């Protein structure tokens, strides 16, 4: 069985996809992909959440107990597709940058 028949772009997003592929994640099945958006404070985070909600996204705002940093988490069920992941991050940036937010990456929970 030749596992690494798929090619991934040579950037951070491509490397995450490559790692998931090597770990046996099924790229033909939709996965729960969580996007992380850093925000400067609670007020900014709440504005970002409203912006996301108005755009039809389901997200939540949390503060890290140790670092006290605020992060919005958006969960989307989707196929692991590089271009789509890049497009979603651009969309999230477009909605969050006006409030001081910025996409910090994404991840997939694997069993």
mmCIF file of N, CA and C in Angstrom:
data_model
loop_
_atom_site.group_PDB
_atom_site.id
_atom_site.type_symbol
_atom_site.label_atom_id
_atom_site.label_comp_id
_atom_site.label_asym_id
_atom_site.label_seq_id
_atom_site.Cartn_x
_atom_site.Cartn_y
_atom_site.Cartn_z
ATOM 1 N N UNK A 1 0.845 -1.178 0.000
ATOM 2 C CA UNK A 1 0.000 0.000 0.000
ATOM 3 C C UNK A 1 0.893 1.245 0.000
ATOM 4 N N UNK A 2 0.756 2.036 -1.033
ATOM 5 C CA UNK A 2 1.537 3.271 -1.121
ATOM 6 C C UNK A 2 0.722 4.394 -0.499
ATOM 7 N N UNK A 3 1.162 4.861 0.677
ATOM 8 C CA UNK A 3 0.379 5.839 1.424
ATOM 9 C C UNK A 3 0.554 7.252 0.899
ATOM 10 N N UNK A 4 1.775 7.646 0.596
ATOM 11 C CA UNK A 4 2.021 9.047 0.263
ATOM 12 C C UNK A 4 1.952 9.294 -1.242
ATOM 13 N N UNK A 5 0.775 9.025 -1.815
ATOM 14 C CA UNK A 5 0.585 9.298 -3.241
ATOM 15 C C UNK A 5 0.037 10.696 -3.447
ATOM 16 N N UNK A 6 -0.344 11.343 -2.363
ATOM 17 C CA UNK A 6 -0.906 12.682 -2.433
ATOM 18 C C UNK A 6 0.203 13.719 -2.306
ATOM 19 N N UNK A 7 0.084 14.801 -3.036
ATOM 20 C CA UNK A 7 1.054 15.902 -2.952
ATOM 21 C C UNK A 7 0.430 17.058 -2.190
ATOM 22 N N UNK A 8 1.217 17.677 -1.322
ATOM 23 C CA UNK A 8 0.727 18.797 -0.529
ATOM 24 C C UNK A 8 1.649 19.991 -0.722
ATOM 25 N N UNK A 9 1.093 21.208 -0.726
ATOM 26 C CA UNK A 9 1.924 22.412 -0.841
ATOM 27 C C UNK A 9 2.953 22.483 0.292
ATOM 28 N N UNK A 10 4.081 23.110 -0.003
ATOM 29 C CA UNK A 10 5.165 23.193 0.968
ATOM 30 C C UNK A 10 5.023 24.460 1.825
ATOM 31 N N UNK A 11 3.957 24.478 2.627
ATOM 32 C CA UNK A 11 3.768 25.557 3.593
ATOM 33 C C UNK A 11 3.153 24.943 4.843
ATOM 34 N N UNK A 12 2.854 25.771 5.832
ATOM 35 C CA UNK A 12 2.358 25.248 7.110
ATOM 36 C C UNK A 12 1.061 24.458 6.938
ATOM 37 N N UNK A 13 0.121 24.978 6.161
ATOM 38 C CA UNK A 13 -1.149 24.278 5.951
ATOM 39 C C UNK A 13 -0.929 22.955 5.224
ATOM 40 N N UNK A 14 -0.072 22.975 4.218
ATOM 41 C CA UNK A 14 0.252 21.751 3.482
ATOM 42 C C UNK A 14 0.900 20.712 4.378
ATOM 43 N N UNK A 15 1.771 21.152 5.290
ATOM 44 C CA UNK A 15 2.443 20.225 6.202
ATOM 45 C C UNK A 15 1.449 19.582 7.164
ATOM 46 N N UNK A 16 0.465 20.354 7.653
ATOM 47 C CA UNK A 16 -0.556 19.792 8.540
ATOM 48 C C UNK A 16 -1.369 18.741 7.777
ATOM 49 N N UNK A 17 -1.753 19.060 6.552
ATOM 50 C CA UNK A 17 -2.505 18.095 5.741
ATOM 51 C C UNK A 17 -1.686 16.833 5.500
ATOM 52 N N UNK A 18 -0.408 16.997 5.207
ATOM 53 C CA UNK A 18 0.476 15.853 4.965
ATOM 54 C C UNK A 18 0.556 14.972 6.209
ATOM 55 N N UNK A 19 0.693 15.602 7.383
ATOM 56 C CA UNK A 19 0.766 14.857 8.641
ATOM 57 C C UNK A 19 -0.542 14.080 8.881
ATOM 58 N N UNK A 20 -1.682 14.745 8.661
ATOM 59 C CA UNK A 20 -2.977 14.080 8.839
ATOM 60 C C UNK A 20 -3.123 12.909 7.880
ATOM 61 N N UNK A 21 -2.652 13.097 6.649
ATOM 62 C CA UNK A 21 -2.723 12.041 5.629
ATOM 63 C C UNK A 21 -1.874 10.849 6.055
ATOM 64 N N UNK A 22 -0.665 11.120 6.532
ATOM 65 C CA UNK A 22 0.228 10.053 6.985
ATOM 66 C C UNK A 22 -0.353 9.303 8.184
ATOM 67 N N UNK A 23 -1.149 10.030 9.004
ATOM 68 C CA UNK A 23 -1.758 9.400 10.176
ATOM 69 C C UNK A 23 -3.015 8.610 9.815
ATOM 70 N N UNK A 24 -3.363 8.606 8.539
ATOM 71 C CA UNK A 24 -4.475 7.781 8.081
ATOM 72 C C UNK A 24 -5.837 8.441 8.110
ATOM 73 N N UNK A 25 -5.886 9.763 8.243
ATOM 74 C CA UNK A 25 -7.170 10.459 8.215
ATOM 75 C C UNK A 25 -7.772 10.319 6.817
ATOM 76 N N UNK A 26 -9.052 9.989 6.752
ATOM 77 C CA UNK A 26 -9.742 9.773 5.478
ATOM 78 C C UNK A 26 -10.102 11.118 4.839
ATOM 79 N N UNK A 27 -9.428 11.446 3.749
ATOM 80 C CA UNK A 27 -9.663 12.721 3.056
ATOM 81 C C UNK A 27 -10.926 12.681 2.200
ATOM 82 N N UNK A 28 -11.571 11.522 2.103
ATOM 83 C CA UNK A 28 -12.810 11.412 1.336
ATOM 84 C C UNK A 28 -14.037 11.572 2.217
ATOM 85 N N UNK A 29 -13.832 11.665 3.530
ATOM 86 C CA UNK A 29 -14.914 11.855 4.487
ATOM 87 C C UNK A 29 -14.798 13.246 5.116
ATOM 88 N N UNK A 30 -15.922 13.956 5.284
ATOM 89 C CA UNK A 30 -15.856 15.255 5.960
ATOM 90 C C UNK A 30 -15.312 15.106 7.386
ATOM 91 N N UNK A 31 -14.484 16.050 7.792
ATOM 92 C CA UNK A 31 -13.872 16.055 9.117
ATOM 93 C C UNK A 31 -14.329 17.307 9.865
ATOM 94 N N UNK A 32 -14.256 17.244 11.204
ATOM 95 C CA UNK A 32 -14.517 18.422 12.027
ATOM 96 C C UNK A 32 -13.230 19.232 12.094
ATOM 97 N N UNK A 33 -13.199 20.352 11.380
ATOM 98 C CA UNK A 33 -12.015 21.202 11.333
ATOM 99 C C UNK A 33 -12.282 22.426 12.203
ATOM 100 N N UNK A 34 -11.354 22.671 13.140
ATOM 101 C CA UNK A 34 -11.502 23.813 14.034
ATOM 102 C C UNK A 34 -10.480 24.885 13.649
ATOM 103 N N UNK A 35 -10.983 26.095 13.424
ATOM 104 C CA UNK A 35 -10.130 27.236 13.085
ATOM 105 C C UNK A 35 -9.967 28.101 14.328
ATOM 106 N N UNK A 36 -8.745 28.614 14.530
ATOM 107 C CA UNK A 36 -8.422 29.420 15.701
ATOM 108 C C UNK A 36 -8.170 30.858 15.262
ATOM 109 N N UNK A 37 -8.852 31.803 15.915
ATOM 110 C CA UNK A 37 -8.702 33.218 15.589
ATOM 111 C C UNK A 37 -8.324 33.964 16.866
ATOM 112 N N UNK A 38 -7.107 34.491 16.905
ATOM 113 C CA UNK A 38 -6.643 35.240 18.075
ATOM 114 C C UNK A 38 -7.277 36.622 18.060
ATOM 115 N N UNK A 39 -7.747 37.053 19.229
ATOM 116 C CA UNK A 39 -8.318 38.394 19.384
ATOM 117 C C UNK A 39 -7.650 39.083 20.578
ATOM 118 N N UNK A 40 -7.547 40.418 20.543
ATOM 119 C CA UNK A 40 -6.803 41.125 21.589
ATOM 120 C C UNK A 40 -7.450 41.124 22.971
ATOM 121 N N UNK A 41 -8.794 41.055 23.024
ATOM 122 C CA UNK A 41 -9.480 41.110 24.316
ATOM 123 C C UNK A 41 -10.912 40.602 24.158
ATOM 124 N N UNK A 42 -11.633 40.525 25.282
ATOM 125 C CA UNK A 42 -13.001 39.993 25.271
ATOM 126 C C UNK A 42 -13.929 40.825 24.389
ATOM 127 N N UNK A 43 -13.842 42.142 24.497
ATOM 128 C CA UNK A 43 -14.720 43.027 23.715
ATOM 129 C C UNK A 43 -14.507 42.812 22.215
ATOM 130 N N UNK A 44 -13.261 42.743 21.791
ATOM 131 C CA UNK A 44 -12.953 42.480 20.375
ATOM 132 C C UNK A 44 -13.461 41.102 19.980
ATOM 133 N N UNK A 45 -13.262 40.131 20.858
ATOM 134 C CA UNK A 45 -13.711 38.765 20.583
ATOM 135 C C UNK A 45 -15.219 38.687 20.389
ATOM 136 N N UNK A 46 -15.958 39.420 21.217
ATOM 137 C CA UNK A 46 -17.418 39.424 21.084
ATOM 138 C C UNK A 46 -17.849 40.080 19.771
ATOM 139 N N UNK A 47 -17.117 41.108 19.348
ATOM 140 C CA UNK A 47 -17.416 41.754 18.058
ATOM 141 C C UNK A 47 -17.116 40.790 16.909
ATOM 142 N N UNK A 48 -16.009 40.054 17.025
ATOM 143 C CA UNK A 48 -15.652 39.060 15.997
ATOM 144 C C UNK A 48 -16.718 37.964 15.953
ATOM 145 N N UNK A 49 -17.151 37.481 17.119
ATOM 146 C CA UNK A 49 -18.197 36.449 17.158
ATOM 147 C C UNK A 49 -19.464 36.917 16.466
ATOM 148 N N UNK A 50 -19.871 38.170 16.709
ATOM 149 C CA UNK A 50 -21.068 38.708 16.061
ATOM 150 C C UNK A 50 -20.874 38.751 14.550
ATOM 151 N N UNK A 51 -19.688 39.173 14.116
ATOM 152 C CA UNK A 51 -19.378 39.218 12.692
ATOM 153 C C UNK A 51 -19.466 37.815 12.077
ATOM 154 N N UNK A 52 -18.916 36.812 12.776
ATOM 155 C CA UNK A 52 -18.969 35.428 12.299
ATOM 156 C C UNK A 52 -20.411 34.922 12.256
ATOM 157 N N UNK A 53 -21.163 35.206 13.319
ATOM 158 C CA UNK A 53 -22.554 34.748 13.394
ATOM 159 C C UNK A 53 -23.371 35.363 12.259
ATOM 160 N N UNK A 54 -23.157 36.659 11.999
ATOM 161 C CA UNK A 54 -23.858 37.338 10.907
ATOM 162 C C UNK A 54 -23.505 36.711 9.555
ATOM 163 N N UNK A 55 -22.332 36.070 9.488
ATOM 164 C CA UNK A 55 -21.891 35.412 8.251
ATOM 165 C C UNK A 55 -22.289 33.927 8.237
ATOM 166 N N UNK A 56 -23.059 33.500 9.233
ATOM 167 C CA UNK A 56 -23.567 32.131 9.264
ATOM 168 C C UNK A 56 -22.644 31.112 9.906
ATOM 169 N N UNK A 57 -21.625 31.573 10.610
ATOM 170 C CA UNK A 57 -20.672 30.658 11.227
ATOM 171 C C UNK A 57 -21.032 30.390 12.689
ATOM 172 N N UNK A 58 -20.692 29.209 13.161
ATOM 173 C CA UNK A 58 -20.907 28.851 14.560
ATOM 174 C C UNK A 58 -19.537 28.832 15.242
ATOM 175 N N UNK A 59 -19.366 29.744 16.199
ATOM 176 C CA UNK A 59 -18.070 29.900 16.853
ATOM 177 C C UNK A 59 -18.271 30.173 18.338
ATOM 178 N N UNK A 60 -17.180 30.061 19.085
ATOM 179 C CA UNK A 60 -17.229 30.412 20.501
ATOM 180 C C UNK A 60 -15.958 31.153 20.876
ATOM 181 N N UNK A 61 -16.047 31.907 21.964
ATOM 182 C CA UNK A 61 -14.927 32.712 22.457
ATOM 183 C C UNK A 61 -14.472 32.142 23.785
ATOM 184 N N UNK A 62 -13.158 31.952 23.931
ATOM 185 C CA UNK A 62 -12.611 31.431 25.182
ATOM 186 C C UNK A 62 -11.354 32.197 25.557
ATOM 187 N N UNK A 63 -11.111 32.265 26.878
ATOM 188 C CA UNK A 63 -9.878 32.857 27.379
ATOM 189 C C UNK A 63 -9.030 31.748 27.991
ATOM 190 N N UNK A 64 -7.756 31.716 27.623
ATOM 191 C CA UNK A 64 -6.814 30.747 28.181
ATOM 192 C C UNK A 64 -6.527 31.118 29.640
ATOM 193 N N UNK A 65 -6.701 30.160 30.535
ATOM 194 C CA UNK A 65 -6.497 30.412 31.970
ATOM 195 C C UNK A 65 -5.072 30.837 32.297
ATOM 196 N N UNK A 66 -4.101 30.247 31.603
ATOM 197 C CA UNK A 66 -2.698 30.534 31.915
ATOM 198 C C UNK A 66 -2.191 31.809 31.250
ATOM 199 N N UNK A 67 -2.407 31.917 29.930
ATOM 200 C CA UNK A 67 -1.854 33.066 29.192
ATOM 201 C C UNK A 67 -2.792 34.272 29.214
ATOM 202 N N UNK A 68 -4.068 34.026 29.568
ATOM 203 C CA UNK A 68 -5.117 35.039 29.553
ATOM 204 C C UNK A 68 -5.397 35.599 28.157
ATOM 205 N N UNK A 69 -4.923 34.902 27.122
ATOM 206 C CA UNK A 69 -5.187 35.318 25.741
ATOM 207 C C UNK A 69 -6.582 34.849 25.332
ATOM 208 N N UNK A 70 -7.227 35.662 24.476
ATOM 209 C CA UNK A 70 -8.565 35.364 23.981
ATOM 210 C C UNK A 70 -8.483 34.750 22.588
ATOM 211 N N UNK A 71 -9.311 33.709 22.352
ATOM 212 C CA UNK A 71 -9.342 33.035 21.063
ATOM 213 C C UNK A 71 -10.773 32.695 20.692
ATOM 214 N N UNK A 72 -11.109 32.926 19.417
ATOM 215 C CA UNK A 72 -12.380 32.457 18.859
ATOM 216 C C UNK A 72 -12.105 31.109 18.187
ATOM 217 N N UNK A 73 -12.988 30.163 18.419
ATOM 218 C CA UNK A 73 -12.883 28.848 17.797
ATOM 219 C C UNK A 73 -14.088 28.654 16.895
ATOM 220 N N UNK A 74 -13.838 28.314 15.631
ATOM 221 C CA UNK A 74 -14.919 28.044 14.685
ATOM 222 C C UNK A 74 -14.787 26.606 14.189
ATOM 223 N N UNK A 75 -15.840 25.841 14.355
ATOM 224 C CA UNK A 75 -15.840 24.442 13.939
ATOM 225 C C UNK A 75 -16.640 24.309 12.649
ATOM 226 N N UNK A 76 -16.030 23.644 11.666
ATOM 227 C CA UNK A 76 -16.704 23.414 10.392
ATOM 228 C C UNK A 76 -16.504 21.974 9.979
ATOM 229 N N UNK A 77 -17.588 21.344 9.533
ATOM 230 C CA UNK A 77 -17.499 19.986 9.000
ATOM 231 C C UNK A 77 -17.229 20.128 7.506
ATOM 232 N N UNK A 78 -16.077 19.601 7.076
ATOM 233 C CA UNK A 78 -15.677 19.812 5.683
ATOM 234 C C UNK A 78 -14.672 18.748 5.249
ATOM 235 N N UNK A 79 -14.516 18.630 3.941
ATOM 236 C CA UNK A 79 -13.448 17.785 3.408
ATOM 237 C C UNK A 79 -12.121 18.510 3.608
ATOM 238 N N UNK A 80 -11.065 17.753 3.838
ATOM 239 C CA UNK A 80 -9.738 18.347 4.012
ATOM 240 C C UNK A 80 -9.179 18.685 2.638
ATOM 241 N N UNK A 81 -9.413 19.917 2.242
ATOM 242 C CA UNK A 81 -9.005 20.399 0.929
ATOM 243 C C UNK A 81 -8.175 21.664 1.133
ATOM 244 N N UNK A 82 -6.942 21.656 0.645
ATOM 245 C CA UNK A 82 -6.009 22.759 0.870
ATOM 246 C C UNK A 82 -6.598 24.109 0.461
ATOM 247 N N UNK A 83 -7.113 24.208 -0.773
ATOM 248 C CA UNK A 83 -7.619 25.488 -1.273
ATOM 249 C C UNK A 83 -8.779 25.985 -0.433
ATOM 250 N N UNK A 84 -9.649 25.070 -0.021
ATOM 251 C CA UNK A 84 -10.805 25.467 0.783
ATOM 252 C C UNK A 84 -10.368 25.946 2.172
ATOM 253 N N UNK A 85 -9.381 25.285 2.756
ATOM 254 C CA UNK A 85 -8.849 25.705 4.060
ATOM 255 C C UNK A 85 -8.245 27.102 3.959
ATOM 256 N N UNK A 86 -7.493 27.354 2.895
ATOM 257 C CA UNK A 86 -6.899 28.682 2.675
ATOM 258 C C UNK A 86 -8.002 29.723 2.508
ATOM 259 N N UNK A 87 -9.026 29.385 1.717
ATOM 260 C CA UNK A 87 -10.137 30.317 1.484
ATOM 261 C C UNK A 87 -10.879 30.641 2.779
ATOM 262 N N UNK A 88 -11.115 29.634 3.617
ATOM 263 C CA UNK A 88 -11.817 29.866 4.881
ATOM 264 C C UNK A 88 -10.982 30.755 5.789
ATOM 265 N N UNK A 89 -9.672 30.529 5.853
ATOM 266 C CA UNK A 89 -8.815 31.371 6.688
ATOM 267 C C UNK A 89 -8.833 32.821 6.201
ATOM 268 N N UNK A 90 -8.842 33.021 4.880
ATOM 269 C CA UNK A 90 -8.933 34.384 4.328
ATOM 270 C C UNK A 90 -10.269 35.022 4.701
ATOM 271 N N UNK A 91 -11.342 34.225 4.618
ATOM 272 C CA UNK A 91 -12.683 34.714 4.975
ATOM 273 C C UNK A 91 -12.723 35.098 6.454
ATOM 274 N N UNK A 92 -12.177 34.245 7.330
ATOM 275 C CA UNK A 92 -12.162 34.530 8.767
ATOM 276 C C UNK A 92 -11.312 35.764 9.063
ATOM 277 N N UNK A 93 -10.175 35.884 8.373
ATOM 278 C CA UNK A 93 -9.338 37.082 8.542
ATOM 279 C C UNK A 93 -10.112 38.334 8.138
ATOM 280 N N UNK A 94 -10.801 38.264 7.007
ATOM 281 C CA UNK A 94 -11.562 39.414 6.523
ATOM 282 C C UNK A 94 -12.619 39.876 7.515
ATOM 283 N N UNK A 95 -13.218 38.902 8.230
ATOM 284 C CA UNK A 95 -14.253 39.225 9.212
ATOM 285 C C UNK A 95 -13.667 39.671 10.554
ATOM 286 N N UNK A 96 -12.445 39.224 10.883
ATOM 287 C CA UNK A 96 -11.899 39.487 12.220
ATOM 288 C C UNK A 96 -10.859 40.604 12.276
ATOM 289 N N UNK A 97 -10.140 40.864 11.180
ATOM 290 C CA UNK A 97 -9.098 41.898 11.178
ATOM 291 C C UNK A 97 -9.638 43.277 11.576
ATOM 292 N N UNK A 98 -10.862 43.664 11.136
ATOM 293 C CA UNK A 98 -11.370 44.979 11.567
ATOM 294 C C UNK A 98 -11.477 45.138 13.092
ATOM 295 N N UNK A 99 -11.509 44.017 13.818
ATOM 296 C CA UNK A 99 -11.627 44.054 15.280
ATOM 297 C C UNK A 99 -10.304 43.660 15.963
ATOM 298 N N UNK A 100 -9.213 43.631 15.199
ATOM 299 C CA UNK A 100 -7.913 43.291 15.765
ATOM 300 C C UNK A 100 -7.644 41.803 15.837
ATOM 301 N N UNK A 101 -8.508 40.994 15.230
ATOM 302 C CA UNK A 101 -8.333 39.543 15.241
ATOM 303 C C UNK A 101 -7.507 39.062 14.060
ATOM 304 N N UNK A 102 -7.015 37.822 14.173
ATOM 305 C CA UNK A 102 -6.235 37.229 13.084
ATOM 306 C C UNK A 102 -6.272 35.713 13.213
ATOM 307 N N UNK A 103 -6.448 35.030 12.076
ATOM 308 C CA UNK A 103 -6.445 33.573 12.066
ATOM 309 C C UNK A 103 -5.077 33.064 12.497
ATOM 310 N N UNK A 104 -5.086 32.095 13.413
ATOM 311 C CA UNK A 104 -3.839 31.551 13.970
ATOM 312 C C UNK A 104 -3.617 30.101 13.559
ATOM 313 N N UNK A 105 -4.486 29.560 12.717
ATOM 314 C CA UNK A 105 -4.303 28.182 12.275
ATOM 315 C C UNK A 105 -5.583 27.375 12.426
ATOM 316 N N UNK A 106 -5.419 26.043 12.313
ATOM 317 C CA UNK A 106 -6.562 25.159 12.347
ATOM 318 C C UNK A 106 -6.084 23.770 12.758
ATOM 319 N N UNK A 107 -7.030 22.913 13.081
ATOM 320 C CA UNK A 107 -6.680 21.564 13.476
ATOM 321 C C UNK A 107 -7.870 20.624 13.321
ATOM 322 N N UNK A 108 -7.561 19.340 13.413
ATOM 323 C CA UNK A 108 -8.563 18.289 13.311
ATOM 324 C C UNK A 108 -8.353 17.339 14.482
ATOM 325 N N UNK A 109 -9.436 17.011 15.174
ATOM 326 C CA UNK A 109 -9.342 16.012 16.241
ATOM 327 C C UNK A 109 -9.309 14.632 15.586
ATOM 328 N N UNK A 110 -8.271 13.861 15.913
ATOM 329 C CA UNK A 110 -8.209 12.515 15.349
ATOM 330 C C UNK A 110 -8.229 11.492 16.479
ATOM 331 N N UNK A 111 -8.828 10.348 16.182
ATOM 332 C CA UNK A 111 -8.960 9.287 17.206
ATOM 333 C C UNK A 111 -7.627 8.611 17.452
#
